[in-house]
Amino acid sequence: MDIVDLSRLQFAFTAMIHFLFVPLTLGMAFLLAIMESVYVMTGKTIYRDMTKFWGKLFGINFALGVTTGIAMEFQFGTNWSYYSHYVGDIFGAPLAIEALMAFFLESTLVGLFFFGWDRLSKEKHLAVTWLMALATNLSALWILVANGWMQHPIGSVFNIDTMRMELTSFSEVIFNPVAQVKFVHTVSAGYVTGAVFVLAISSWYLLKGRDLPFARRSFAIASAFGLASALSVIVLGDESGYELGDVQKVKLAAVEAEWHTHPAPAAFTVFGVPNEQTQTTDYALKIPAVLGLIATRSVTEEVAGLSELKEKHLERIIRGQEAYVLMTQYRAGDKSPATINRFNEVSADLGYGMLLTAYTDDVANATAEHIAQAVEDSVPKVWPLFWSFRIMVACGVSMLVLFAAAFWHSAKRTVDKPRWLLKFALFSLPLPWIACEAGWFVAEYGRQPWAIGEILPTHLAVSQLSVNDIWFSLGAIVVLYTIFVIIEMWLMTKYARLGPSSLHTGKYDLESPATVKEA
Amino acid sequence: MWYFAWILGVLMACSFGIINAMWLEFKGYEGEDTQAD
Amino acid sequence: MDYEALRFIWWLLIGVLLIGFVVTDGFDMGVAALLKVLGTSNDERRVMINTIAPHWDGNQVWLITAGGALFAAWPTVYAASFSGFYIALMLTLFALFLRPIGFEYRAKIDSETWRSRWDWALTAGSAIPALIFGVAFGNLLQGVPFYFDDILRLHYTGSFWALLNPFALLAGVLSLLMIVNHGATYLQLKTEAELKARSEKLSVMLALVCAVIFVLAGVWLYLAVDGYSVTSIIDTNGANRTTDKTVLISAGAWFSNYAKWPLLWLIPALGVAGFLICALASKTQRHITAFISSSLAIAMVVLTAGISMFPFVMPSSTTPAHSLTMWDATASETTLMIMFVVACIFVPLILAYTAWSYFVMRGRLNEQHIRDNSHSLY
């Protein structure tokens, strides 16, 4: 493997592991705020115990979120230094604002959330919890503004003198439609994760007949919050589809295995086996017109297929080749108006020209094969995207059904909830994580071959490190993260099993002297 | 404006969670002889 | 405000963030590094950990913010330093991994072995970054071997082992000891009885050692480390022309700013004075004075390094013309302006709620308090 593969692998691994912890933090923070609000309004201490117990699990998760988060911030500089130089002018700003506006607040308040119970009035502590929840979400906001810009880079322009992208409109970057939809879709997915987590563990207590009042109340809150959130994830996921149809046509075509443009309105492939060789989808089960409706909100517009998109890429690569050559001439000292004017005409395709650097060092004399290869690689592989997208949607729909049933029984005040429902909830525990990871895979793998959409190819973005350096870091990270995740899951299971007894209030089941000593 | 939709949505989801819990407390959890405090 | 002024302001702001990091996260790193040194029993170590438990996370965000600000305001410096010092940065990162989980998980299982492992993890997680940051500064002062190619891709030509040269190691030791000392002054403020007495004794000694190393490093820098100076004219108001300048390497160049503005000598002098006052105050049990003077001293040490190198931030030893300065490795004027406004709004807010959180958690901790709240504390 070369430095590009290794750097990508390391980034993918650290990002995927980081995102095991983030969604739970996003969702649990609001659930804690809801529980504590009920405590303050009703004065019932069981709600304070709920806040504290679920807060313990939140803390075990949060610690690893912080740990793996530091790696994310460092890695742009360490492994993606050309990326950092090339787009830092735009990309760095939301990251810095995230730290200043959100992460500081979140990290300061999380300390008060855990240690401030006896030192703050009920109302002040509640305010701390709400602000902490808000801050975790603002963190997500700025990170997704940055990520949205990678997907759909607007509000910026290439500066040939400084050899990088520079910011022209910060409000365009903030109000980037991709960032907006992504943010709401991602945080709602986090809320669903938190709700499934609380619902599943509460269901386990109910199944075991333990700590019933505690479990029923947790179940009720999680089912209501979860139902509202699951609905919004799905609505916003659909909106993401519409945004993709607008600005990330390649990703949409790959996700839907749209090999060719079909007459409008496009059909939606529910299931099938994408075949890269024949550029068709075998055994496809299609619903007419649905994709057209999702992606274009009309029945008359076409959804571009991959082969048609590749034809466009060919034109752009040829113009990009010229842009790259002119850029090199300019930087070597040819600052004649002819060079500058022509460069400005073709500079929008400079990124496409850069794609050629993966195949030849001499972009000016790239052969037809080089160009054909670049065109071929200008779209991501179809089957991984096709499948991960469908896994995500299946998990999402299943969770919606779960919440609908759970809420129904909670609202009906069913005394003994049906065991199938409790088991369904318990076994749904991994679903939100599978959905989140699959969703991020679609978002990031679907962006390939670009690091910054149509601006900077991934292979150019890396740091010029030695293969051994990256093997060392990747190996160490895999070992460390594996150990951390095992410890985390072990502690999480241990405390989930102990349940509210771990608070040592003396009010809960299992608080025999033996178990008290253990914790 | 999806940011605005988020503000409304998250307020709604949280209120939904709180109101549901308060309503259940008010009606009383069935099957509980003594009310949890 | 013009580009030149913004560039200067951002040099100051990066300095403020770095100082914010060493002054706040410094003491919690110091406390954690001292766990096995000053804490003789589990209860004592728990007292130490709980003095910083509500704050270390917020403090560490100064580091995250400094990294983010570097990315936004000096993208090329961020790219060059983080990838150039790759192995060193990775080691720092691995060490930092251990802190959040160490704090959170240590008290979760009642076992002596479990706790002892996490104590070592916290010690390593705090001491290693403190050491490496000093080593990095020591190397910046000597220049780093790198150059840019024609599309401004950075190529680092040194090795990790070359970073561990005597001068850099001395800087690393200074960094480690001043942060450990800072931790000890914080413990003077927050603990009682024996733990407090031990912290006082340690501070008296460490602060004096820090003063000596700081002066020694200054003399070494003057006698044996060549400095850099820009000999062409940089357009401080124009676009970055990072690789189009001429740079001279000469003995004593790192002292030219002090020669030009003799008042600047006050900065290192205050640094030495800070350490001396800290030693004296610890001896006479003036805990607040000890903590403040230690904060002052480490702030002045960071500033001294920055001022000596000004306007350089990352000189290149192999291709001096490609050295990065705070005039020609910055973000665009638009970005600097936006980030300046953001910093003006949020830095005061951050200081306000951070101060409030310290106020809420004020007071000294003792072992009885730990035993009484065994299940809710770290």
PDB file of N, CA, C and O in Angstrom, chain A residues 28 58 73 130 136 167 222 297 303-304 310 333 359 431 447:
ATOM      1  N   MET A  28     -27.887  11.532  23.928  1.00  0.00           N
ATOM      2  CA  MET A  28     -28.015  11.407  25.377  1.00  0.00           C
ATOM      3  C   MET A  28     -28.059  12.775  26.044  1.00  0.00           C
ATOM      4  O   MET A  28     -28.729  12.956  27.060  1.00  0.00           O
ATOM      5  N   PHE A  58     -23.425   8.100  29.909  1.00  0.00           N
ATOM      6  CA  PHE A  58     -23.039   9.203  29.024  1.00  0.00           C
ATOM      7  C   PHE A  58     -21.553   9.528  29.219  1.00  0.00           C
ATOM      8  O   PHE A  58     -20.815   9.706  28.255  1.00  0.00           O
ATOM      9  N   GLU A  73      -8.744  16.161  14.932  1.00  0.00           N
ATOM     10  CA  GLU A  73      -8.233  17.507  14.660  1.00  0.00           C
ATOM     11  C   GLU A  73      -6.763  17.487  14.250  1.00  0.00           C
ATOM     12  O   GLU A  73      -6.345  18.233  13.373  1.00  0.00           O
ATOM     13  N   TRP A 130     -28.820  21.787  30.011  1.00  0.00           N
ATOM     14  CA  TRP A 130     -29.357  22.231  28.709  1.00  0.00           C
ATOM     15  C   TRP A 130     -28.271  22.878  27.865  1.00  0.00           C
ATOM     16  O   TRP A 130     -28.178  22.636  26.656  1.00  0.00           O
ATOM     17  N   THR A 136     -23.027  20.569  22.619  1.00  0.00           N
ATOM     18  CA  THR A 136     -22.627  19.391  21.838  1.00  0.00           C
ATOM     19  C   THR A 136     -23.192  19.501  20.423  1.00  0.00           C
ATOM     20  O   THR A 136     -22.543  19.129  19.452  1.00  0.00           O
ATOM     21  N   LEU A 167     -11.187  32.132   0.924  1.00  0.00           N
ATOM     22  CA  LEU A 167     -12.569  32.411   1.273  1.00  0.00           C
ATOM     23  C   LEU A 167     -13.059  33.683   0.577  1.00  0.00           C
ATOM     24  O   LEU A 167     -12.367  34.692   0.570  1.00  0.00           O
ATOM     25  N   ALA A 222     -37.694   7.926  26.348  1.00  0.00           N
ATOM     26  CA  ALA A 222     -36.948   7.547  25.147  1.00  0.00           C
ATOM     27  C   ALA A 222     -37.881   7.315  23.964  1.00  0.00           C
ATOM     28  O   ALA A 222     -37.567   7.677  22.835  1.00  0.00           O
ATOM     29  N   ARG A 297     -37.724  16.363  -7.284  1.00  0.00           N
ATOM     30  CA  ARG A 297     -39.029  16.883  -6.871  1.00  0.00           C
ATOM     31  C   ARG A 297     -39.882  17.211  -8.102  1.00  0.00           C
ATOM     32  O   ARG A 297     -40.593  18.202  -8.124  1.00  0.00           O
ATOM     33  N   VAL A 303     -32.602  12.143 -13.977  1.00  0.00           N
ATOM     34  CA  VAL A 303     -31.514  11.944 -13.023  1.00  0.00           C
ATOM     35  C   VAL A 303     -30.333  11.430 -13.825  1.00  0.00           C
ATOM     36  O   VAL A 303     -30.424  10.405 -14.498  1.00  0.00           O
ATOM     37  N   ALA A 304     -29.199  12.187 -13.760  1.00  0.00           N
ATOM     38  CA  ALA A 304     -28.058  11.842 -14.607  1.00  0.00           C
ATOM     39  C   ALA A 304     -27.495  10.485 -14.239  1.00  0.00           C
ATOM     40  O   ALA A 304     -27.362  10.144 -13.067  1.00  0.00           O
ATOM     41  N   LYS A 310     -19.693  10.605 -16.781  1.00  0.00           N
ATOM     42  CA  LYS A 310     -18.288  10.392 -17.175  1.00  0.00           C
ATOM     43  C   LYS A 310     -17.961  11.153 -18.458  1.00  0.00           C
ATOM     44  O   LYS A 310     -16.853  11.675 -18.603  1.00  0.00           O
ATOM     45  N   GLY A 333       6.901  31.670 -13.842  1.00  0.00           N
ATOM     46  CA  GLY A 333       7.310  33.030 -14.164  1.00  0.00           C
ATOM     47  C   GLY A 333       6.646  33.645 -15.385  1.00  0.00           C
ATOM     48  O   GLY A 333       6.801  34.830 -15.646  1.00  0.00           O
ATOM     49  N   TYR A 359      -1.655   9.597 -12.450  1.00  0.00           N
ATOM     50  CA  TYR A 359      -1.221   8.636 -13.470  1.00  0.00           C
ATOM     51  C   TYR A 359       0.082   9.031 -14.135  1.00  0.00           C
ATOM     52  O   TYR A 359       0.779   8.197 -14.674  1.00  0.00           O
ATOM     53  N   LEU A 431     -28.567  -1.196  15.936  1.00  0.00           N
ATOM     54  CA  LEU A 431     -29.041  -0.607  14.671  1.00  0.00           C
ATOM     55  C   LEU A 431     -28.608   0.841  14.441  1.00  0.00           C
ATOM     56  O   LEU A 431     -28.149   1.175  13.349  1.00  0.00           O
ATOM     57  N   ARG A 447     -17.792  10.563  -2.084  1.00  0.00           N
ATOM     58  CA  ARG A 447     -17.148  11.803  -2.528  1.00  0.00           C
ATOM     59  C   ARG A 447     -15.922  11.500  -3.383  1.00  0.00           C
ATOM     60  O   ARG A 447     -15.398  12.381  -4.066  1.00  0.00           O
TER      61      ARG A 447
END
